[in-house]
Coordinates of C-alpha atoms in Angstrom, one line a residue:
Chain A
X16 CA 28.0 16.0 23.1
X17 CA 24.9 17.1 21.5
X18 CA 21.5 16.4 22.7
X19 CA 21.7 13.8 19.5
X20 CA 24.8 12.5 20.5
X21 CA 23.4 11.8 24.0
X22 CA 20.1 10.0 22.7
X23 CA 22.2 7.5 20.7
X24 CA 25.3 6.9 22.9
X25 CA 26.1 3.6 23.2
X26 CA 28.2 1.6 25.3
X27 CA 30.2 -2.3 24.7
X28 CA 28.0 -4.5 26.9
X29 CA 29.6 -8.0 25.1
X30 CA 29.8 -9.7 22.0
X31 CA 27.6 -8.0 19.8
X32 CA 25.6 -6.6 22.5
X33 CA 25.5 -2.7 23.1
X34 CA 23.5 -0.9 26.2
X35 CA 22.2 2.4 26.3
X36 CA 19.9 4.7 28.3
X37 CA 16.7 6.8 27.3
X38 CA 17.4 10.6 27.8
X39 CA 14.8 12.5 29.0
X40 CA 15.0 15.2 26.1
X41 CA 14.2 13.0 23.7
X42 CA 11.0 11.9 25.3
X43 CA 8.0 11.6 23.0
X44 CA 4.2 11.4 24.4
X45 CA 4.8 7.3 25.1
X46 CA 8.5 6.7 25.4
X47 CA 11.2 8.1 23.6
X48 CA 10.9 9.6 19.8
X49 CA 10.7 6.9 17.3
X50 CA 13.3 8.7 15.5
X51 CA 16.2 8.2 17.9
X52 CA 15.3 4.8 18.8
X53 CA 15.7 4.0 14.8
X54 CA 19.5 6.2 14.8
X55 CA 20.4 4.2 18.4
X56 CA 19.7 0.5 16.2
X57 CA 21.4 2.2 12.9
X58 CA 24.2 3.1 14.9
X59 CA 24.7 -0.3 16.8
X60 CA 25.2 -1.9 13.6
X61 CA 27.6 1.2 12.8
X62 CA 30.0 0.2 15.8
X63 CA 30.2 -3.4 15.0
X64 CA 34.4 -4.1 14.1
X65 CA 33.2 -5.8 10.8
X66 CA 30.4 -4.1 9.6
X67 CA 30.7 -4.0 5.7
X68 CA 29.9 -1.0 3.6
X69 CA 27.1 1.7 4.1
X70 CA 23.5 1.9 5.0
X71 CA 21.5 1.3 2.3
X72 CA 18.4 0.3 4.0
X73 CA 16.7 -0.2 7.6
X74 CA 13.3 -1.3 9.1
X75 CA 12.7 -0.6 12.1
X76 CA 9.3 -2.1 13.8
X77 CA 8.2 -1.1 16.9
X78 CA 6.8 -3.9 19.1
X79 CA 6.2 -2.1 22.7
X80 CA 7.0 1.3 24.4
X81 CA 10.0 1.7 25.8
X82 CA 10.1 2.6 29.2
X83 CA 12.2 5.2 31.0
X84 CA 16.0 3.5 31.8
X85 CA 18.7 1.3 30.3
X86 CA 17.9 -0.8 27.1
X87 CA 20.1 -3.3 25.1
X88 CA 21.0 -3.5 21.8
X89 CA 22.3 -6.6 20.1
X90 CA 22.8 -6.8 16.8
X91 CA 23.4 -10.3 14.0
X92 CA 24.9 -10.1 10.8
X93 CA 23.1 -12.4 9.2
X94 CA 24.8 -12.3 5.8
X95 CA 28.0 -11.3 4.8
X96 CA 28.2 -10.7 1.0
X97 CA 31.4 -9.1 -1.4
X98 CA 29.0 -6.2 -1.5
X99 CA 26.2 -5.9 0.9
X100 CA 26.1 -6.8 4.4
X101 CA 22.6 -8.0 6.6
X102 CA 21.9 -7.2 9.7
X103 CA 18.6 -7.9 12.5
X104 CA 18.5 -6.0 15.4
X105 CA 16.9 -6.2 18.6
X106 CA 16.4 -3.7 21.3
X107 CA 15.0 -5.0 24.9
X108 CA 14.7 -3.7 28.6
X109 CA 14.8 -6.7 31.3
X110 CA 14.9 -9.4 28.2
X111 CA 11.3 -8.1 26.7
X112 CA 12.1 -7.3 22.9
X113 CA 10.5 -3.8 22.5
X114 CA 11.9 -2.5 19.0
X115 CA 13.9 -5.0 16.2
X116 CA 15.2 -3.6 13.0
X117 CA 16.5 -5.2 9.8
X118 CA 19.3 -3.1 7.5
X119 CA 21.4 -3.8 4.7
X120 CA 25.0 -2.1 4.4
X121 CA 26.3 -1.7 0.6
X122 CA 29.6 -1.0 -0.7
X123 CA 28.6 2.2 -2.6
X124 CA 30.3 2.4 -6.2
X125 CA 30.0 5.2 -8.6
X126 CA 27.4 5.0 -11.0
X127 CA 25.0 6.7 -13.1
X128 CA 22.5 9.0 -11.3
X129 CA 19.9 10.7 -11.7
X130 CA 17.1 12.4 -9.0
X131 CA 13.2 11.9 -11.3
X132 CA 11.0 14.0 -9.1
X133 CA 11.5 17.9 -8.8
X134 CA 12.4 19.4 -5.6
X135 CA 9.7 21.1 -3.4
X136 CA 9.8 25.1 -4.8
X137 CA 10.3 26.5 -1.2
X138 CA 11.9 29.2 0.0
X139 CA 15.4 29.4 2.0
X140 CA 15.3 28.2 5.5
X141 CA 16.8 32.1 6.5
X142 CA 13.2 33.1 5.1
X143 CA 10.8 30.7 7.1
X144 CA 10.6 31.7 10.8
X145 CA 10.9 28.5 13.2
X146 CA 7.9 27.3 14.0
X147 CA 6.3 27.7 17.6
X148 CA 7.4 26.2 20.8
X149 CA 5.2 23.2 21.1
X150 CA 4.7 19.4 20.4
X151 CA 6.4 16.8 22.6
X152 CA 9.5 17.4 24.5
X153 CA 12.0 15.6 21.8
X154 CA 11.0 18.6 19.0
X155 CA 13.3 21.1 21.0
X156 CA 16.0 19.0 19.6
X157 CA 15.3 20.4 16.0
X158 CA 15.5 23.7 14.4
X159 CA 12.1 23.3 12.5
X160 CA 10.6 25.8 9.8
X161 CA 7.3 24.4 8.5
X162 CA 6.8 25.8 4.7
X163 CA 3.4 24.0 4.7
X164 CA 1.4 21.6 7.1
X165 CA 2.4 23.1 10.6
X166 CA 0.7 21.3 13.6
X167 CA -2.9 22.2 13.8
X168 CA -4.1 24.5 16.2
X169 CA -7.6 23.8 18.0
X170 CA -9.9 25.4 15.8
X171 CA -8.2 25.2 12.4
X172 CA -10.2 22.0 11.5
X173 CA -9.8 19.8 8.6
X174 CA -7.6 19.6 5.8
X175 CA -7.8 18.3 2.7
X176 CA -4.0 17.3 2.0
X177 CA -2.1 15.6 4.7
X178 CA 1.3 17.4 3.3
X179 CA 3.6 18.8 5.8
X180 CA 7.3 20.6 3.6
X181 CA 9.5 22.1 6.3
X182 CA 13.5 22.9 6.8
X183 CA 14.8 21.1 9.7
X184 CA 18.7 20.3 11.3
X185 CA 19.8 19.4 14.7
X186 CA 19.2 21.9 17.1
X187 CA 22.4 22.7 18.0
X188 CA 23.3 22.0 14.8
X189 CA 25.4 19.2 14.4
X190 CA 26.8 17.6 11.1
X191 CA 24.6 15.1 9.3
X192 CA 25.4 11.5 9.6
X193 CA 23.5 8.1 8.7
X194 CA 22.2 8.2 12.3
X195 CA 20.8 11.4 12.3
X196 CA 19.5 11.4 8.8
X197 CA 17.8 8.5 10.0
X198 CA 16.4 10.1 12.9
X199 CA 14.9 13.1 10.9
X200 CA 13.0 10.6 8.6
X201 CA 10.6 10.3 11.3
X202 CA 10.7 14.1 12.2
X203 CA 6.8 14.6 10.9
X204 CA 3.6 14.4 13.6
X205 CA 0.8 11.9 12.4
X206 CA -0.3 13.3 9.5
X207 CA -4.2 12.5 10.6
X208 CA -3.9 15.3 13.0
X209 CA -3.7 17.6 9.9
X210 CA -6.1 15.6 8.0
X211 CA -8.5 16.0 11.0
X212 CA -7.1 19.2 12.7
X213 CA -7.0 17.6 15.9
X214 CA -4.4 15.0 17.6
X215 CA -5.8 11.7 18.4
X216 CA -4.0 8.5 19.4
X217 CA -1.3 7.8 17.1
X218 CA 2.0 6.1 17.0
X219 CA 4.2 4.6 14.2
X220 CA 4.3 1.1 13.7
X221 CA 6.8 0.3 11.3
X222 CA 9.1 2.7 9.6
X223 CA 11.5 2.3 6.2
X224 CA 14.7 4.3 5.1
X225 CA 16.6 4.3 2.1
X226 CA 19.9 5.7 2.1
X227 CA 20.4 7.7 -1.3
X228 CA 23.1 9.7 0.1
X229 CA 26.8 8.3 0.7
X230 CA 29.0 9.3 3.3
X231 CA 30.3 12.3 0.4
X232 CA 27.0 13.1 0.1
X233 CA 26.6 13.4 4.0
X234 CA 29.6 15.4 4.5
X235 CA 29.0 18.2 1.9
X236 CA 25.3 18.6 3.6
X237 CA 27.3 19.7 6.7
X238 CA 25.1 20.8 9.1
X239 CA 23.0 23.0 7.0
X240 CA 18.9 22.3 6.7
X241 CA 17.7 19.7 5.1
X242 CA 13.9 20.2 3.2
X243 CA 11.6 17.0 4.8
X244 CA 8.5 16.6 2.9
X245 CA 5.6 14.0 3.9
X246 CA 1.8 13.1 3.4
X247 CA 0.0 10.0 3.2
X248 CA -1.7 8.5 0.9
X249 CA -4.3 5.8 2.6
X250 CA -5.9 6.1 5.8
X251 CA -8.2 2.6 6.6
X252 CA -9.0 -0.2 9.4
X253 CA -7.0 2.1 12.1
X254 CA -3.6 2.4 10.0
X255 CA -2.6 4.7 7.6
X256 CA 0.9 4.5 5.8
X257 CA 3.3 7.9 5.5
X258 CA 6.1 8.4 2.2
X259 CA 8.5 10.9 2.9
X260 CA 11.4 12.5 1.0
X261 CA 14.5 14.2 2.7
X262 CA 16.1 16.5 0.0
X263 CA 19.6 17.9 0.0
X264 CA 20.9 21.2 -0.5
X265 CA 21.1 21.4 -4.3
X266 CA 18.0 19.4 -4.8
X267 CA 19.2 16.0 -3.9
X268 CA 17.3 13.4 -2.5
X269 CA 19.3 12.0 0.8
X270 CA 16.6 9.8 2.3
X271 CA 13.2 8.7 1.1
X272 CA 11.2 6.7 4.1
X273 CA 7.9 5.5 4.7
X274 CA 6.0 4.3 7.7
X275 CA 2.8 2.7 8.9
X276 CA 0.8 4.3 11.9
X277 CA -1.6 2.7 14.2
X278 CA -4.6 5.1 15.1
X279 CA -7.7 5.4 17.4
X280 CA -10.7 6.8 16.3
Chain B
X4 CA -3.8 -25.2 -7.9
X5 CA -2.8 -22.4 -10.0
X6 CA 0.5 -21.6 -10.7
X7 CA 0.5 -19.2 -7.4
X8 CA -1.1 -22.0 -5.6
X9 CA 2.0 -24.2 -6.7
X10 CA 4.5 -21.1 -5.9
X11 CA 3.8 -20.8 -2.0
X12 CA 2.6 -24.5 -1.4
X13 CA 4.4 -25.1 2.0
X14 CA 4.6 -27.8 4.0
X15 CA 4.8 -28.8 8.0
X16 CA 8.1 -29.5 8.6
X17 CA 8.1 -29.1 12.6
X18 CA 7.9 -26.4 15.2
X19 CA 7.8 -23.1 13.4
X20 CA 9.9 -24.8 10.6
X21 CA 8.1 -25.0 7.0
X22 CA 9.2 -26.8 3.7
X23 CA 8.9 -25.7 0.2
X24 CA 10.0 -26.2 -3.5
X25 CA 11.4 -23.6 -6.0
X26 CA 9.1 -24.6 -9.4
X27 CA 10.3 -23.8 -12.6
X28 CA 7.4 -21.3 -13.8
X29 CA 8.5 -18.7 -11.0
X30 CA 12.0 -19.1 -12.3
X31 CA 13.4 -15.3 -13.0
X32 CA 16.9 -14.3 -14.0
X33 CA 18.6 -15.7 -11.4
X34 CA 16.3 -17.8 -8.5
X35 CA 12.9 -17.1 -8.5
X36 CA 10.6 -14.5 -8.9
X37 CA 10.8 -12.3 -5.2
X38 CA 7.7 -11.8 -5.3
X39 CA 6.4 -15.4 -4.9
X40 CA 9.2 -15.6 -2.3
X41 CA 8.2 -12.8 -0.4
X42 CA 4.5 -14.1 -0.8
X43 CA 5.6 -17.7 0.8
X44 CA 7.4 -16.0 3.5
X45 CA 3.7 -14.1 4.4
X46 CA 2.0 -17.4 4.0
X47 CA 4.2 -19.3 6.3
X48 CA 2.6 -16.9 8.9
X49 CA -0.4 -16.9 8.2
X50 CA 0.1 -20.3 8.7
X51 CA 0.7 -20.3 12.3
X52 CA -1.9 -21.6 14.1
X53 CA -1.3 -18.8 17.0
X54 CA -1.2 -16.2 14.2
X55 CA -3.3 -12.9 15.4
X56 CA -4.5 -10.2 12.9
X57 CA -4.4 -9.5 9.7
X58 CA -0.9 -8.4 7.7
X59 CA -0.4 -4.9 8.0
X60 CA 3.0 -4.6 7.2
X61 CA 5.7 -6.6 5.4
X62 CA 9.4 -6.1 4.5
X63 CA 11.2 -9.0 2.7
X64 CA 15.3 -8.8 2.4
X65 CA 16.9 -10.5 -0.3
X66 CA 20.5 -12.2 1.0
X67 CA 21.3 -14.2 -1.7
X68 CA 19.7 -16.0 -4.5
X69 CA 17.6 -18.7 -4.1
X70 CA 18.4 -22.2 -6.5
X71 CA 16.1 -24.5 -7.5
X72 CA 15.2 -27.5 -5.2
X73 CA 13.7 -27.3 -1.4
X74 CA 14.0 -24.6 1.4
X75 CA 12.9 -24.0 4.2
X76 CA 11.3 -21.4 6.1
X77 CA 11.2 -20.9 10.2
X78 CA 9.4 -18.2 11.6
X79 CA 9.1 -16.5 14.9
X80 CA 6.2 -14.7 16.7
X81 CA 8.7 -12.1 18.8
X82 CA 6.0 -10.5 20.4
X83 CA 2.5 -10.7 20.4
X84 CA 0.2 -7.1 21.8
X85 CA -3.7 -7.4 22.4
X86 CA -4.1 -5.4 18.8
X87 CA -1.2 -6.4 17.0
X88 CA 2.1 -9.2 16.3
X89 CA 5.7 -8.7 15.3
X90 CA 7.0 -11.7 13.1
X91 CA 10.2 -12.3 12.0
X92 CA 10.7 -15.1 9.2
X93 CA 14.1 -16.9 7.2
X94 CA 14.0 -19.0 4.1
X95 CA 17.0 -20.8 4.2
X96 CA 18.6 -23.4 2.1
X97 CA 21.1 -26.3 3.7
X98 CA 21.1 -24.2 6.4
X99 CA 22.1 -21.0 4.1
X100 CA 20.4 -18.2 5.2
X101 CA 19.3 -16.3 1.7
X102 CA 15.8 -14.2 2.9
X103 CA 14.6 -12.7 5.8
X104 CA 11.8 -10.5 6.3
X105 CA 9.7 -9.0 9.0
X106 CA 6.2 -8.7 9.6
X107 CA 3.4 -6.8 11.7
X108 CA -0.3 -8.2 11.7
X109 CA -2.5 -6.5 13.0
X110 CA -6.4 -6.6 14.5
X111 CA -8.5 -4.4 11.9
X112 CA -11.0 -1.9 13.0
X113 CA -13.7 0.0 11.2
X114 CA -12.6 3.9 11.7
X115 CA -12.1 6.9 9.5
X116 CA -11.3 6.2 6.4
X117 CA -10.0 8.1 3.0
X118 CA -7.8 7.9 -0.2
X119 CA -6.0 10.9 -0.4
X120 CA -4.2 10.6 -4.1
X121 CA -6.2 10.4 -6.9
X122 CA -6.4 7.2 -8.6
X123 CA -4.8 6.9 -12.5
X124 CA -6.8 7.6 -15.2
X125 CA -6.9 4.9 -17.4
X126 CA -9.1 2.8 -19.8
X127 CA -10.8 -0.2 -18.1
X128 CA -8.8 -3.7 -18.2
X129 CA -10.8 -5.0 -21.2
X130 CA -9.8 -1.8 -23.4
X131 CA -5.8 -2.5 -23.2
X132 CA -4.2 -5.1 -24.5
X133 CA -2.7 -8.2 -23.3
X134 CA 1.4 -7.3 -22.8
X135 CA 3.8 -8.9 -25.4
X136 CA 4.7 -12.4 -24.3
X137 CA 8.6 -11.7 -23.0
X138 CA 10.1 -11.0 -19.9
X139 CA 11.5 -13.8 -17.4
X140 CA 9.6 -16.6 -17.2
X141 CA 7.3 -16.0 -14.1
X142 CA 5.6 -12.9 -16.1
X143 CA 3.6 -16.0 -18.0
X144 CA 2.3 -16.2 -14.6
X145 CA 0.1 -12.9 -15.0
X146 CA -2.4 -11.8 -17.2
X147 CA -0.6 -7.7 -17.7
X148 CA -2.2 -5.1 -19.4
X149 CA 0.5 -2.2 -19.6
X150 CA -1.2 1.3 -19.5
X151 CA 2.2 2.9 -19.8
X152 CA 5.9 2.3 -19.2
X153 CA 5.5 -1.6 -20.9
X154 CA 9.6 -3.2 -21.2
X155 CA 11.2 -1.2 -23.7
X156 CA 12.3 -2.6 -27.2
X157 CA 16.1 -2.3 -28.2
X158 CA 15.8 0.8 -30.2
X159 CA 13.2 2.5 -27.6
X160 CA 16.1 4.9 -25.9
X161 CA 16.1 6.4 -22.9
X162 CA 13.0 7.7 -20.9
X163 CA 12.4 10.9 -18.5
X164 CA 9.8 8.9 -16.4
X165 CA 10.2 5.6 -14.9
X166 CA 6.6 5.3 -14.5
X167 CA 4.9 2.0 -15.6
X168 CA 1.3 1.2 -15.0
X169 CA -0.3 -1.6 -16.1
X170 CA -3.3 -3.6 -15.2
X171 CA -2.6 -7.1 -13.6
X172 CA -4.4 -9.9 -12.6
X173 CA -3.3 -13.6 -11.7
X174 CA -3.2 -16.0 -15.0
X175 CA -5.2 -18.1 -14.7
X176 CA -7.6 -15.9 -12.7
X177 CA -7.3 -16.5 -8.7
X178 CA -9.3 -14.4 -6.0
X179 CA -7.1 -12.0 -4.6
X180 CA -5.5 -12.6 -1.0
X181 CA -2.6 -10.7 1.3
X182 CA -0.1 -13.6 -0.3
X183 CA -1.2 -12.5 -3.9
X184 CA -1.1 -9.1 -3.0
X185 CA 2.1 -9.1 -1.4
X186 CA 3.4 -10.6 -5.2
X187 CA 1.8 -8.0 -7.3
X188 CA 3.5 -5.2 -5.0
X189 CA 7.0 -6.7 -7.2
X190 CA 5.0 -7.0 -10.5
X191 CA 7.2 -4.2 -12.1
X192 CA 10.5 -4.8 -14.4
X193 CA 13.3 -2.7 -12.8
X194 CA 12.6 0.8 -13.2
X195 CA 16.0 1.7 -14.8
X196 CA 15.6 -0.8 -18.0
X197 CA 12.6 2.0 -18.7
X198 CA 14.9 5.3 -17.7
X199 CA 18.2 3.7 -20.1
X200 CA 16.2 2.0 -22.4
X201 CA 18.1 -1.5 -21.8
X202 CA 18.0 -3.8 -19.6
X203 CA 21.1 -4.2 -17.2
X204 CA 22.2 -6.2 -13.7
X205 CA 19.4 -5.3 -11.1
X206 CA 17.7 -6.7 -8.4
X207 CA 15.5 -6.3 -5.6
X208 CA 17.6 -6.0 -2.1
X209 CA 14.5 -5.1 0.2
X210 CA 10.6 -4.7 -0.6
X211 CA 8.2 -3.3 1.5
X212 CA 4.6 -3.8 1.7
X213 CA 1.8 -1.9 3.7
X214 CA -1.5 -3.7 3.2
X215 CA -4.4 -1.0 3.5
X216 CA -7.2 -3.7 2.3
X217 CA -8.3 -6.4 4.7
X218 CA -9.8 -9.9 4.1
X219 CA -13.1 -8.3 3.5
X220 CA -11.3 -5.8 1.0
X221 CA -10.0 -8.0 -1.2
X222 CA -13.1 -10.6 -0.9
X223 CA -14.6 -7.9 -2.4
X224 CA -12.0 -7.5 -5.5
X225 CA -12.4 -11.2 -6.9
X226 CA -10.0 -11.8 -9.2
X227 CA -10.5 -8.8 -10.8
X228 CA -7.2 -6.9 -12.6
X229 CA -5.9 -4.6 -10.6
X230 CA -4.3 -1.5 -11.4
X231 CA -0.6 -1.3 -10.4
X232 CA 2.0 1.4 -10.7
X233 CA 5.0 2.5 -9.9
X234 CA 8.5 4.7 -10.2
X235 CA 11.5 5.4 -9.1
X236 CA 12.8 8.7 -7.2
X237 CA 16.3 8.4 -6.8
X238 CA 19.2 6.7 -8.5
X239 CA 23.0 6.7 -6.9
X240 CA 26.1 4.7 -6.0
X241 CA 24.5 1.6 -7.5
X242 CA 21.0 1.6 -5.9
X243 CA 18.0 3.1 -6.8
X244 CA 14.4 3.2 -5.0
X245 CA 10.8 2.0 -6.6
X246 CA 7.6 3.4 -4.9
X247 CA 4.3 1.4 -5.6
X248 CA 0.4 1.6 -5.2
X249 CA -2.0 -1.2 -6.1
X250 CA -5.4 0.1 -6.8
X251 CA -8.3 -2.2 -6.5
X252 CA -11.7 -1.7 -8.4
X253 CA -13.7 1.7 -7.1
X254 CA -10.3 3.7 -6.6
X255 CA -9.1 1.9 -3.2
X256 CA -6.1 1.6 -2.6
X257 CA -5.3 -1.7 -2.0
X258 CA -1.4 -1.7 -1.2
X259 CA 1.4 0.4 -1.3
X260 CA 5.0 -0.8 -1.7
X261 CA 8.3 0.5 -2.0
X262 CA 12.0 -1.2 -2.8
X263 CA 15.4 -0.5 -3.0
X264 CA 17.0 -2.2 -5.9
X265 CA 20.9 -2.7 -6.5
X266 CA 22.2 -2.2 -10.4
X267 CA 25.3 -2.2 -12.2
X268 CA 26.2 0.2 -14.6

């Protein structure tokens, strides 16, 4: 069991209804990293007997911290179609809903494909150095190599893009799945504290994926880097929104996601 | 009442429970436009007399198609913070559950505030034409001014960009609001009628939309056009994604949106 396994191990607590426990390693600066909280509610539906098909899509929105102990997971299909599947999700702790997430499953078919944007020009992840010791406690869990848009240091003020590029996997390395490429969707600090060059209260509020990558796709990725690239584009009235891409090796999109953030100041 | 006015005209139909009507000049392919339904499912929030905050976030799920006659939508305030409240809404027919969607509102604050991409440059509304009258019927719903990337004509082959922009408006004119805004964040044909060249089976499975503009924001647009556009990253296994920003007059950004749309082919 990896330290990813561990954050989204789940156990049968009755019909459609799955607990689990925060792990301290995976604890962010309120509560546990958005991330895994989104790859716990992808994998609930994941471990439902009838679940139809493959992710496609998930919202997850974040209603309250979570606090330090068990949580419960129950999961609705709401919609059973010949080629798509519809799920809501809630997580709670003591019967308070804290975190609830929508997805849609699809039978994937073989089509014609195509990736329109080009791939960030970046050097290989053997040619980045990993990126300093610091951040919240749930980084450790990723081998990160920032290309562009490391955290700030004091002192390196403003920036003018809000761009962050860097090669990331599980640390240990683990094989990608749907949960983890889930996970790594919300890998990126707030991009204000590059825009600013200084952290300030921040905290996701609601955060998409879409699944471009099957389970083929998934499995030929093994556990080798993926490139995560992010900025944002509008920053107003305390919320600014975040599009991200997660790119394959070979220059295929996996994931693209996007997010809202809250922010003080 | 316009046409929108008609589109998202809800009634009381008793606690958290709301009626409406399908009406023929939102009629698209198959059901209705989903951007008038995802706009009705934001109104039937906003009209919740315990409703706190302003729409921050939006995502709409598409279950199955709507038909024409009445539904109804019930909605549910899961949690409710000092700055901010978690919705989650279902239009349902005879019981049928065919859209959900979930919402976050959210108490707007003056703070830092920037757009970080630049806006398209394009001539001003008055200097492009008015679109060619075709489409599905609910396009005769908006005054559309294509900059670029207008519905191709059989004969126009494929394309290497999806991008479309276009200038849009509500026809006949109608001050902008989060329910018209939410509407205009669908405005676009699928993206891969533009890429092949012909149009094929498509639809919308799940739209996002991030409001960045509040009330006072779009009091200030009028019903002036505004500048929409959009494109698609990746296409596989049947899906493919759409990522949108709505620009209001001055270069703000008013919206951004994204989708996931299923195709066949």
């Amino acid at each position: 069991m990896t330290a990813f396994d561990n954050g989204i191990a789940l156990q049968p607590a009755g019909e459609r209804l799955l607990r689990g426990r925060t792990v301290p390693e995976w604890a962010n600066m309120v509560g546990p990293f958005g991330g895994i909280t989104a790859a716990a509610l992808l994998r609930a539906i994941e471990l439902q007997p009838d679940v139809h098909g493959q992710p496609v899509a998930l919202t997850v929105n974040y209603l309250a911290p979570i606090v330090e102990g068990d949580f419960e997971i129950s999961t609705r299909a709401v919609r059973t179609n010949r080629s798509n599947q519809h799920w809501f999700v809630e997580l709670s702790q003591d019967g308070d809903v804290l975190t609830t997430a929508t997805a849609v499953f699809g039978v994937r078919r073989d089509t014609w494909g195509d990736t329109e944007p080009a791939s960030p020009s970046v050097p290989a992840p053997a040619e980045v150095p990993v990126g300093p010791d610091k951040g919240p406690t749930w980084m450790r869990n990723y081998d990160m190599r920032y290309v562009t848009g490391a955290i700030p240091d004091a002192g390196d003020g403003e920036s003018a893009s809000s761009e962050t590029t860097l090669w990331v996997r599980d640390n240990p390395p683990r094989p990608w799945d749907f949960a983890a490429l889930t996970a790594v969707c919300d890998i990126f600090y707030p991009r204000i504290y590059l825009r600013l060059g200084r952290p300030l209260p921040a905290g996701t509020v609601s955060i998409t994926v879409y699944f471009h990558a099957d389970s083929d796709a998934l499995a030929a990725q093994g556990d080798d880097h993926v490139l995560a690239t992010a900025r944002a584009q509008q920053y107003s009235s305390g919320h600014f929104d975040q599009a991200a891409q997660i790119w394959g090796t070979g220059g295929r999109l996996l994931a693209t996601s996007h997010q809202i953030v809250y922010f003080k100041g």
